[in-house]
Coordinates of C-alpha atoms in Angstrom, one line a residue:
X1 CA -29.3 -42.6 -37.5
X2 CA -28.1 -41.1 -34.3
X3 CA -30.7 -39.6 -32.1
X4 CA -31.3 -35.4 -31.9
X5 CA -28.9 -34.1 -29.0
X6 CA -30.3 -31.3 -27.0
X7 CA -27.5 -28.7 -25.8
X8 CA -28.2 -26.2 -23.1
X9 CA -26.0 -23.1 -23.6
X10 CA -25.3 -20.1 -21.2
X11 CA -24.6 -16.5 -22.7
X12 CA -25.3 -13.6 -21.4
X13 CA -26.2 -12.3 -17.7
X14 CA -29.7 -13.8 -18.1
X15 CA -31.1 -13.9 -21.6
X16 CA -33.4 -16.1 -23.6
X17 CA -32.8 -17.4 -26.9
X18 CA -33.5 -20.3 -29.3
X19 CA -31.7 -23.8 -29.2
X20 CA -31.4 -25.5 -32.7
X21 CA -31.0 -29.2 -32.4
X22 CA -28.6 -30.9 -34.7
X23 CA -29.7 -34.2 -35.9
X24 CA -26.5 -36.5 -37.0
X25 CA -26.7 -39.0 -40.0
X26 CA -24.6 -42.1 -40.2
X27 CA -22.1 -40.6 -42.5
X28 CA -20.9 -38.5 -39.2
X29 CA -21.8 -35.2 -40.6
X30 CA -24.2 -32.9 -38.6
X31 CA -27.2 -32.2 -40.7
X32 CA -28.2 -28.7 -40.1
X33 CA -32.0 -29.2 -39.0
X34 CA -34.6 -26.4 -37.9
X35 CA -36.9 -29.4 -36.9
X36 CA -36.8 -28.4 -33.4
X37 CA -36.0 -25.2 -31.6
X38 CA -37.0 -24.4 -27.8
X39 CA -36.7 -21.3 -26.0
X40 CA -34.2 -21.4 -23.0
X41 CA -32.3 -19.3 -20.6
X42 CA -28.9 -18.6 -19.9
X43 CA -27.2 -17.7 -17.0
X44 CA -23.2 -16.8 -16.1
X45 CA -21.3 -16.2 -13.3
X46 CA -18.6 -13.7 -12.2
X47 CA -15.3 -15.2 -11.4
X48 CA -11.9 -13.1 -12.2
X49 CA -8.8 -15.4 -12.5
X50 CA -10.5 -18.6 -12.1
X51 CA -9.2 -21.9 -10.9
X52 CA -11.2 -25.0 -11.7
X53 CA -11.5 -28.2 -9.5
X54 CA -14.1 -31.0 -9.5
X55 CA -15.3 -32.8 -6.5
X56 CA -18.0 -35.7 -7.2
X57 CA -20.5 -34.2 -9.7
X58 CA -19.8 -30.5 -9.0
X59 CA -17.5 -28.2 -10.7
X60 CA -15.8 -25.3 -8.6
X61 CA -14.3 -22.2 -9.7
X62 CA -12.5 -19.8 -7.1
X63 CA -11.3 -16.5 -8.1
X64 CA -9.8 -13.3 -6.7
X65 CA -11.7 -11.2 -4.9
X66 CA -13.0 -14.6 -3.0
X67 CA -15.7 -15.0 -5.9
X68 CA -16.5 -18.5 -6.8
X69 CA -19.1 -20.3 -8.9
X70 CA -20.4 -23.8 -9.2
X71 CA -21.8 -25.9 -12.1
X72 CA -22.9 -29.4 -13.0
X73 CA -22.2 -29.2 -16.2
X74 CA -19.5 -27.0 -17.3
X75 CA -22.4 -24.8 -19.1
X76 CA -24.6 -23.3 -16.5
X77 CA -23.0 -21.6 -13.6
X78 CA -23.9 -19.8 -10.3
X79 CA -22.2 -17.9 -7.8
X80 CA -21.9 -19.2 -4.2
X81 CA -19.4 -17.0 -2.3
X82 CA -19.8 -13.9 -0.5
X83 CA -16.9 -11.7 -1.8
X84 CA -14.8 -10.2 1.4
X85 CA -17.5 -10.3 3.8
X86 CA -15.9 -11.1 7.4
X87 CA -16.6 -12.5 9.7
X88 CA -19.0 -15.3 8.1
X89 CA -16.8 -15.6 4.9
X90 CA -17.9 -18.4 2.7
X91 CA -14.3 -19.5 1.9
X92 CA -12.1 -18.4 5.0
X93 CA -14.7 -17.8 7.9
X94 CA -13.3 -15.0 9.8
X95 CA -11.2 -13.7 6.6
X96 CA -9.3 -10.9 8.7
X97 CA -8.1 -13.1 11.4
X98 CA -7.8 -16.2 9.4
X99 CA -5.3 -14.9 7.0
X100 CA -3.5 -12.3 9.6
X101 CA -0.2 -13.7 9.0
X102 CA -0.2 -12.9 5.1
X103 CA -2.1 -9.9 5.9
X104 CA 0.4 -8.6 8.2
X105 CA 2.8 -8.2 4.7
X106 CA -0.1 -7.2 2.6
X107 CA -3.8 -7.0 1.3
X108 CA -5.8 -5.8 4.3
X109 CA -6.5 -1.9 4.9
X110 CA -2.7 -1.2 3.7
X111 CA -1.5 1.5 0.8
X112 CA -3.7 0.6 -2.4
X113 CA -6.2 -1.7 -0.2
X114 CA -6.7 1.0 2.4
X115 CA -10.1 0.6 3.6
X116 CA -10.5 -3.2 2.1
X117 CA -8.7 -6.4 1.1
X118 CA -6.8 -7.6 -1.9
X119 CA -6.8 -11.4 -2.0
X120 CA -6.1 -12.4 -5.3
X121 CA -5.7 -15.2 -8.1
X122 CA -6.4 -18.4 -5.8
X123 CA -5.1 -21.8 -7.2
X124 CA -7.4 -24.9 -6.1
X125 CA -6.3 -28.4 -5.7
X126 CA -7.1 -31.7 -4.3
X127 CA -4.0 -33.2 -2.4
X128 CA -4.6 -36.5 -1.3
X129 CA -1.1 -36.8 0.4
X130 CA -1.4 -33.9 2.3
X131 CA -0.9 -34.7 5.9
X132 CA -3.6 -33.1 8.6
X133 CA -2.1 -32.2 12.3
X134 CA -4.4 -35.1 13.4
X135 CA -2.6 -37.3 11.3
X136 CA -5.7 -37.8 8.5
X137 CA -4.5 -37.5 4.6
X138 CA -6.1 -35.6 1.9
X139 CA -7.3 -32.2 1.7
X140 CA -8.5 -29.5 -0.7
X141 CA -5.7 -26.8 -0.8
X142 CA -6.2 -23.0 -1.6
X143 CA -3.0 -21.0 -2.4
X144 CA -4.0 -17.7 -2.4
X145 CA -2.2 -14.1 -3.3
X146 CA -2.4 -11.2 -1.2
X147 CA -1.0 -7.9 -2.4
X148 CA -0.5 -4.1 -1.6
X149 CA 0.9 -1.9 -4.6
X150 CA 1.9 -3.5 -7.7
X151 CA 5.0 -5.6 -6.4
X152 CA 4.6 -6.1 -2.5
X153 CA 2.7 -9.4 -2.2
X154 CA 2.7 -12.7 -0.9
X155 CA 1.5 -16.3 -1.4
X156 CA -0.2 -18.0 1.5
X157 CA -2.4 -21.7 1.7
X158 CA -5.2 -22.7 3.5
X159 CA -6.4 -26.0 3.6
X160 CA -9.8 -28.0 4.3
X161 CA -11.1 -31.6 4.0
X162 CA -14.3 -30.6 1.5
X163 CA -14.9 -27.9 -0.8
X164 CA -17.6 -26.2 1.3
X165 CA -14.8 -25.3 3.8
X166 CA -14.2 -22.9 5.9
X167 CA -10.4 -23.2 4.7
X168 CA -8.2 -22.9 7.6
X169 CA -4.7 -21.1 7.1
X170 CA -1.7 -23.1 7.3
X171 CA 1.4 -20.6 6.3
X172 CA 2.8 -17.6 4.1
X173 CA 5.5 -19.3 1.8
X174 CA 6.6 -16.9 -0.9
X175 CA 6.9 -13.2 -0.7
X176 CA 8.3 -10.2 -3.0
X177 CA 8.5 -6.4 -3.1
X178 CA 11.0 -6.7 0.4
X179 CA 14.0 -4.1 0.6
X180 CA 17.3 -4.5 1.8
X181 CA 16.6 -2.1 4.7
X182 CA 13.7 -0.3 6.1
X183 CA 11.3 1.0 3.8
X184 CA 7.7 2.0 3.5
X185 CA 5.0 2.3 1.0
X186 CA 2.2 5.6 0.9
X187 CA -0.8 5.0 3.4
X188 CA 1.3 1.9 4.8
X189 CA 2.6 1.0 8.1
X190 CA 4.4 -2.1 6.6
X191 CA 8.1 -2.3 7.0
X192 CA 9.4 -3.6 3.7
X193 CA 12.7 -4.7 5.0
X194 CA 13.6 -8.3 4.2
X195 CA 13.7 -9.5 7.8
X196 CA 10.0 -9.1 8.0
X197 CA 9.2 -12.0 5.4
X198 CA 10.0 -15.8 6.1
X199 CA 13.5 -15.2 4.9
X200 CA 15.0 -15.3 8.3
X201 CA 13.1 -18.3 9.2
X202 CA 14.4 -20.1 6.2
X203 CA 18.0 -19.0 7.3
X204 CA 17.6 -20.2 10.7
X205 CA 16.4 -23.6 9.5
X206 CA 19.8 -23.9 7.2
X207 CA 17.8 -23.7 4.1
X208 CA 20.3 -21.1 2.8
X209 CA 22.7 -19.0 4.6
X210 CA 21.9 -15.1 3.6
X211 CA 20.0 -13.1 1.2
X212 CA 21.0 -13.4 -2.3
X213 CA 22.7 -9.8 -2.8
X214 CA 20.8 -9.7 -6.4
X215 CA 17.7 -9.3 -4.8
X216 CA 18.1 -6.0 -4.4
X217 CA 19.0 -2.8 -6.7
X218 CA 21.9 -0.4 -5.9
X219 CA 19.9 1.8 -3.8
X220 CA 18.7 -1.3 -1.8
X221 CA 14.9 -1.7 -3.3
X222 CA 13.5 -4.7 -4.5
X223 CA 15.3 -6.0 -8.4
X224 CA 11.9 -6.2 -9.9
X225 CA 13.5 -6.5 -13.2
X226 CA 15.0 -10.2 -12.2
X227 CA 12.6 -11.3 -9.5
X228 CA 8.9 -11.5 -9.7
X229 CA 5.7 -10.7 -8.0
X230 CA 4.8 -13.2 -5.7
X231 CA 1.1 -14.1 -6.8
X232 CA -0.7 -16.3 -9.3
X233 CA 0.2 -19.8 -7.8
X234 CA -0.3 -22.9 -9.9
X235 CA 0.1 -26.4 -8.5
X236 CA 0.2 -29.5 -10.3
X237 CA 1.7 -33.1 -10.1
X238 CA 4.1 -34.4 -12.8
X239 CA 4.0 -37.7 -14.3
X240 CA 6.0 -39.4 -11.6
X241 CA 4.0 -37.9 -9.0
X242 CA 6.3 -35.1 -7.5
X243 CA 4.0 -31.8 -6.9
X244 CA 5.3 -28.6 -8.3
X245 CA 4.4 -24.7 -7.9
X246 CA 4.7 -22.3 -10.7
X247 CA 4.0 -18.6 -9.7
X248 CA 4.8 -15.4 -10.7
X249 CA 3.5 -12.3 -12.5
X250 CA 5.3 -9.5 -14.8
X251 CA 8.8 -8.0 -14.4
X252 CA 10.9 -10.6 -13.2
X253 CA 8.7 -13.6 -15.3
X254 CA 7.3 -16.8 -13.9
X255 CA 9.2 -19.2 -11.4
X256 CA 8.7 -22.8 -10.4
X257 CA 9.5 -24.6 -7.3
X258 CA 9.0 -28.5 -6.2
X259 CA 6.9 -28.7 -3.2
X260 CA 6.3 -31.3 -0.3
X261 CA 3.2 -33.1 -0.9
X262 CA 2.7 -33.7 2.6
X263 CA 2.9 -30.5 4.0
X264 CA 2.0 -28.0 1.1
X265 CA 5.5 -26.4 1.7
X266 CA 7.6 -25.4 -1.1
X267 CA 11.2 -27.1 -1.6
X268 CA 13.7 -24.2 -2.0
X269 CA 16.9 -24.9 -4.1
X270 CA 19.2 -23.6 -1.1
X271 CA 21.5 -22.4 -3.6
X272 CA 22.1 -20.0 -6.8
X273 CA 23.0 -21.5 -10.0
X274 CA 21.8 -22.0 -13.9
X275 CA 19.9 -25.0 -15.7
X276 CA 21.6 -26.2 -18.7
X277 CA 19.5 -24.4 -21.0
X278 CA 20.9 -21.2 -19.0
X279 CA 18.0 -20.3 -16.9
X280 CA 18.3 -18.7 -13.5
X281 CA 17.9 -20.7 -10.3
X282 CA 17.8 -18.8 -7.1
X283 CA 18.0 -20.1 -3.7
X284 CA 14.7 -18.5 -2.9
X285 CA 12.5 -17.9 -5.6
X286 CA 13.4 -21.5 -7.3
X287 CA 14.1 -21.8 -11.3
X288 CA 12.6 -19.2 -13.9
X289 CA 10.4 -20.5 -16.0
X290 CA 9.1 -17.9 -18.6
X291 CA 9.3 -14.1 -19.2
X292 CA 11.1 -11.2 -17.6
X293 CA 12.7 -7.7 -17.7
X294 CA 9.6 -6.0 -17.3
X295 CA 7.6 -7.7 -20.0
X296 CA 3.8 -8.4 -19.6
X297 CA 3.3 -12.1 -18.5
X298 CA 1.3 -13.7 -15.6
X299 CA -1.6 -16.2 -14.5
X300 CA 1.0 -19.3 -15.3
X301 CA -0.9 -22.7 -15.6
X302 CA 0.8 -26.0 -16.0
X303 CA -0.9 -29.5 -16.7
X304 CA 1.0 -32.7 -18.1
X305 CA -0.8 -34.4 -21.0
X306 CA -0.6 -37.9 -21.2
X307 CA -1.7 -38.5 -24.8
X308 CA 1.0 -35.8 -25.9
X309 CA 3.4 -36.7 -23.1
X310 CA 4.0 -32.8 -22.8
X311 CA 3.8 -30.3 -20.2
X312 CA 1.8 -27.3 -21.3
X313 CA 2.2 -24.1 -19.9
X314 CA -0.4 -21.6 -20.2
X315 CA 0.3 -17.9 -19.3
X316 CA -1.5 -14.4 -20.1
X317 CA 0.2 -11.3 -21.8
X318 CA -0.9 -7.5 -21.6
X319 CA -3.0 -5.7 -19.3
X320 CA -6.2 -6.8 -17.5
X321 CA -8.7 -4.2 -18.3
X322 CA -10.8 -4.2 -21.3
X323 CA -8.3 -1.8 -23.3
X324 CA -5.1 -3.9 -22.2
X325 CA -4.9 -6.7 -24.8
X326 CA -4.9 -9.5 -22.3
X327 CA -4.6 -12.9 -24.2
X328 CA -3.6 -16.3 -23.7
X329 CA -0.3 -18.1 -24.9
X330 CA 1.0 -21.7 -24.2
X331 CA 4.2 -23.3 -24.4
X332 CA 5.3 -27.1 -24.0
X333 CA 8.2 -29.2 -22.4
X334 CA 9.2 -32.7 -21.9
X335 CA 10.2 -31.8 -18.2
X336 CA 8.0 -29.9 -15.4
X337 CA 10.8 -27.6 -14.9
X338 CA 11.3 -26.7 -18.3
X339 CA 12.5 -25.5 -20.6
X340 CA 9.4 -24.7 -22.3
X341 CA 9.3 -23.5 -26.0
X342 CA 6.5 -22.1 -28.6
X343 CA 6.0 -23.9 -31.8
X344 CA 8.7 -22.6 -33.5
X345 CA 11.3 -23.3 -31.0
X346 CA 11.3 -19.6 -29.1
X347 CA 12.3 -20.1 -25.2
X348 CA 9.6 -19.2 -22.8
X349 CA 12.3 -17.4 -20.9
X350 CA 12.2 -14.0 -22.9
X351 CA 15.7 -13.3 -24.1
X352 CA 18.1 -10.4 -23.1
X353 CA 18.0 -8.8 -26.2
X354 CA 14.6 -7.4 -24.6
X355 CA 16.5 -6.1 -21.2
X356 CA 17.1 -2.3 -21.3
X357 CA 18.4 -2.6 -17.7
X358 CA 15.5 -0.6 -16.0
X359 CA 13.4 -2.2 -12.8
X360 CA 9.7 -1.6 -13.8
X361 CA 6.5 -3.2 -15.6
X362 CA 7.1 -2.0 -19.4
X363 CA 2.9 -1.6 -19.8
X364 CA 2.4 -1.4 -23.3
X365 CA 5.6 -3.2 -24.5
X366 CA 4.9 -5.3 -27.8
X367 CA 8.6 -6.4 -28.0
X368 CA 7.7 -9.9 -27.0
X369 CA 4.6 -10.3 -29.1
X370 CA 6.2 -12.9 -31.2
X371 CA 6.7 -15.5 -28.5
X372 CA 4.3 -18.0 -27.6
X373 CA 1.7 -19.7 -29.1
X374 CA -1.2 -17.4 -29.1
X375 CA -4.6 -19.0 -28.3
X376 CA -7.1 -16.5 -28.5
X377 CA -7.2 -12.3 -28.1
X378 CA -9.8 -9.8 -28.8
X379 CA -12.4 -10.4 -31.5
X380 CA -16.1 -9.7 -32.5
X381 CA -18.1 -11.7 -34.9
X382 CA -20.9 -9.0 -35.3
X383 CA -20.1 -5.2 -34.7
X384 CA -23.6 -4.7 -33.7
X385 CA -23.9 -7.2 -31.2
X386 CA -21.4 -6.8 -28.4
X387 CA -22.1 -10.2 -26.9
X388 CA -20.5 -11.8 -30.0
X389 CA -17.1 -11.0 -29.4
X390 CA -14.4 -11.1 -26.0
X391 CA -12.1 -8.5 -24.7
X392 CA -9.3 -9.6 -22.7
X393 CA -9.6 -13.0 -22.4
X394 CA -7.1 -14.7 -20.2
X395 CA -5.6 -15.9 -16.7
X396 CA -7.2 -19.5 -17.2
X397 CA -7.0 -23.1 -15.7
X398 CA -7.6 -26.2 -17.3
X399 CA -9.7 -29.2 -16.7
X400 CA -9.5 -32.6 -18.3
X401 CA -12.2 -35.3 -17.9
X402 CA -10.2 -38.2 -16.3
X403 CA -12.7 -40.5 -18.0
X404 CA -13.3 -39.2 -21.9
X405 CA -9.7 -36.7 -21.8
X406 CA -11.9 -34.0 -22.9
X407 CA -10.0 -30.8 -22.5
X408 CA -11.3 -27.3 -21.4
X409 CA -10.0 -24.0 -20.9
X410 CA -11.4 -22.0 -18.0
X411 CA -10.7 -18.2 -17.9
X412 CA -12.3 -14.9 -17.5
X413 CA -13.3 -12.3 -20.3
X414 CA -14.8 -8.8 -20.6
X415 CA -16.7 -7.9 -23.7
X416 CA -16.8 -5.1 -26.5
X417 CA -18.9 -1.9 -25.5
X418 CA -19.3 -3.3 -21.6
X419 CA -16.5 -1.4 -19.6
X420 CA -14.8 -3.7 -17.0
X421 CA -17.6 -6.0 -16.6
X422 CA -16.4 -9.6 -16.9
X423 CA -17.7 -13.3 -16.9
X424 CA -16.5 -16.8 -16.4
X425 CA -16.2 -18.8 -20.1
X426 CA -15.2 -22.4 -20.7
X427 CA -13.8 -23.2 -23.8
X428 CA -13.2 -26.8 -25.1
X429 CA -9.6 -27.1 -26.9
X430 CA -8.2 -30.1 -29.0
X431 CA -4.5 -31.0 -29.8
X432 CA -3.9 -30.4 -33.6
X433 CA -1.6 -32.9 -35.5
X434 CA 1.5 -31.3 -34.3
X435 CA 0.4 -31.6 -30.6
X436 CA -0.5 -27.9 -29.8
X437 CA -3.8 -26.5 -28.7
X438 CA -6.5 -25.1 -30.5
X439 CA -9.4 -23.5 -28.8
X440 CA -13.0 -24.1 -30.1
X441 CA -14.4 -20.7 -31.5
X442 CA -17.2 -20.9 -29.4
X443 CA -17.8 -21.5 -25.5
X444 CA -18.7 -25.2 -24.5
X445 CA -22.1 -26.2 -24.9
X446 CA -21.8 -30.0 -24.7
X447 CA -20.0 -30.6 -28.6
X448 CA -17.9 -33.5 -29.3
X449 CA -15.2 -34.4 -31.4
X450 CA -16.7 -36.5 -34.1
X451 CA -16.6 -37.3 -38.0
X452 CA -18.0 -34.3 -39.9
X453 CA -19.1 -34.6 -43.6
X454 CA -16.8 -33.2 -46.3
X455 CA -19.4 -31.9 -48.3
X456 CA -21.3 -30.2 -45.4
X457 CA -18.0 -28.3 -44.7
X458 CA -18.3 -26.7 -48.3
X459 CA -19.7 -23.3 -48.2
X460 CA -19.2 -19.5 -46.8
X461 CA -17.5 -18.7 -43.3
X462 CA -16.5 -15.7 -41.1
X463 CA -13.0 -16.0 -40.4
X464 CA -11.0 -14.9 -37.5
X465 CA -7.2 -14.1 -37.6
X466 CA -5.9 -14.0 -33.9
X467 CA -2.2 -13.4 -35.1
X468 CA 0.3 -12.8 -32.6
X469 CA -0.3 -9.2 -32.3
X470 CA -0.1 -7.9 -28.7
X471 CA -2.9 -5.4 -28.8
X472 CA -6.2 -3.8 -27.4
X473 CA -7.6 -3.6 -31.1
X474 CA -10.4 -6.0 -31.8
X475 CA -9.9 -8.9 -34.6
X476 CA -13.2 -8.2 -37.0
X477 CA -14.2 -11.6 -39.3
X478 CA -12.9 -12.0 -42.7
X479 CA -15.3 -13.8 -45.6
X480 CA -13.7 -16.8 -47.2
X481 CA -15.2 -19.7 -49.0
X482 CA -14.2 -23.3 -48.9
X483 CA -14.7 -24.3 -52.6
X484 CA -15.8 -27.8 -53.4
X485 CA -12.3 -28.2 -55.2
X486 CA -10.6 -27.3 -51.9
X487 CA -9.5 -24.2 -53.0
X488 CA -10.1 -21.2 -50.4
X489 CA -11.1 -17.9 -52.0
X490 CA -12.5 -14.5 -50.6
X491 CA -10.5 -12.2 -48.3
X492 CA -8.0 -14.9 -48.3
X493 CA -6.7 -17.5 -51.0
X494 CA -5.3 -21.1 -50.4
X495 CA -6.4 -24.4 -50.0
X496 CA -8.2 -26.9 -47.5
X497 CA -8.6 -30.3 -46.6
X498 CA -10.3 -32.5 -44.2
X499 CA -7.8 -35.6 -42.9
X500 CA -9.8 -38.4 -41.3
X501 CA -12.7 -38.1 -39.3
X502 CA -12.4 -34.2 -38.7
X503 CA -8.7 -33.4 -38.9
X504 CA -8.4 -29.9 -40.7
X505 CA -5.5 -28.2 -42.6
X506 CA -5.6 -24.8 -44.4
X507 CA -3.4 -22.9 -46.0
X508 CA -3.9 -19.4 -46.3
X509 CA -0.9 -17.0 -48.4
X510 CA 1.8 -19.5 -47.9
X511 CA 1.2 -20.4 -44.0
X512 CA 0.0 -23.7 -43.0
X513 CA -2.5 -23.9 -40.2
X514 CA -3.6 -27.3 -38.5
X515 CA -6.5 -28.0 -36.3
X516 CA -9.8 -29.7 -36.0
X517 CA -13.2 -29.4 -37.4
X518 CA -16.0 -29.4 -35.2
X519 CA -20.1 -28.9 -34.8
X520 CA -20.7 -26.3 -32.2
X521 CA -23.8 -24.0 -31.2
X522 CA -23.1 -20.7 -32.4
X523 CA -25.2 -18.3 -29.6
X524 CA -25.1 -15.4 -31.9
X525 CA -27.3 -17.2 -34.5
X526 CA -29.2 -19.7 -31.8
X527 CA -28.1 -22.8 -34.2
X528 CA -25.5 -25.3 -34.9
X529 CA -22.7 -24.4 -37.3
X530 CA -19.7 -26.0 -38.7
X531 CA -16.3 -24.5 -37.3
X532 CA -12.8 -25.1 -37.6
X533 CA -10.0 -23.8 -34.8
X534 CA -6.3 -24.2 -36.1
X535 CA -2.5 -22.9 -35.4
X536 CA 0.3 -22.2 -37.6
X537 CA 3.8 -23.3 -36.6
X538 CA 4.2 -19.9 -35.4
X539 CA 1.6 -20.2 -33.3
X540 CA -1.4 -18.1 -35.1
X541 CA -4.6 -19.2 -34.0
X542 CA -7.2 -19.2 -36.8
X543 CA -11.1 -19.6 -36.2
X544 CA -13.9 -20.4 -39.0
X545 CA -17.5 -20.3 -38.5
X546 CA -19.8 -21.3 -41.3
X547 CA -22.5 -19.1 -42.3
X548 CA -26.0 -20.9 -42.6

């Protein structure tokens, strides 16, 4: 018999609850025991658009507005940064002077950041190949975004030899929102002429000869219909060790560029073209990877899964507010620069049928909601308990344990009846039989993937259908029963079965869902419960949690 396992769980800014410890039988099932309970405290951190990295035994997440948090277990988090404080900024030292070249384009005391700053959505990675001015190698690299208005933005990067920083500015590498001639935004002194970006330097260096005329609309404005908002950088190494940067937000979609690992500089294509599968290649912005034509998409994150031998592209649809319907989607590809497709084979680059020719963010559009495997959207288990669900979960990063290959999705979320308050969350995810991610119904509390006894799975469950809707509506639980005869009854009917140790298959009204059975800690009940997490071929996520 296995020994009792004690798990700490953080839920709520600071709350007290009961921890029920499960005792695991030799059959592999988790016998739900009330033999031991203890009162515990839960603590959370607030980080928007979190990017995760690990240094020795400490996990760090860095997010928008220069918020960051630390943890030793992916469960309990503590904020450690001081936001936009300058000088004496935890991350950047003298923020204003250190990032001055980026702020010359956007993000400090300008337009909609008048009187303050707008530093968003950083990516933090360790790059052993980076060469410092003194010839030494290895750096933590911070690729940050600065922005004024919804489109005049830039990506810069700064480096440090350790996570304690401060991170020293290196360069501003990608711009957006530039015009063909002189132009200004309201409450701004910044001239948006393309000549005030890094494009003239690239021309002088011979990377390309001139601006692409397609960058501009007929009236000389920025062609946001085809090109992107230069924010939300994500860097990753591919199977062969090459370094790539995905980035972009909303209208023009998501792009990708290769990056020189020794300098951190993007390698621009230098000429325009088209991929074999018909995607745009731009001399400056790179290759289009996903989205387009004004429909919501942002926060790209790519990682290579060695077991599955696929590159997975995570993105977020919808608006980030509590009423915006923010939600995570995933695609995959055999190549780092695409093409990426969803479970039903649909391309991550949105089809031309969604192009109405206008240059704008189509806020509220749901025309692309059927594209991409949906991982998670709005849900609430208990209408009387606002902490029992999420609103607008999204903009994730990924952490994979190098020893166990345990996979974790790290994101921010808001909560029902809680306004715009948001917190960091970490959920473990698993690969189903077809190699698609399925996310655990409850946040990570130390659970492991292991054998689950079939008899213990029989019973009544709350069922959350995430569907594929792009909506601010909250998914409420249905009630189903997994019967002894492998039938499913209740609000949905069908069949179920356990395969192997914990593989799960559920068929409901003609649709097959595949994933895993788990034993997880349910913070709403302060007890261990059996759960399942599944997805269909069409990318509809399905969660079940057993009622004790």
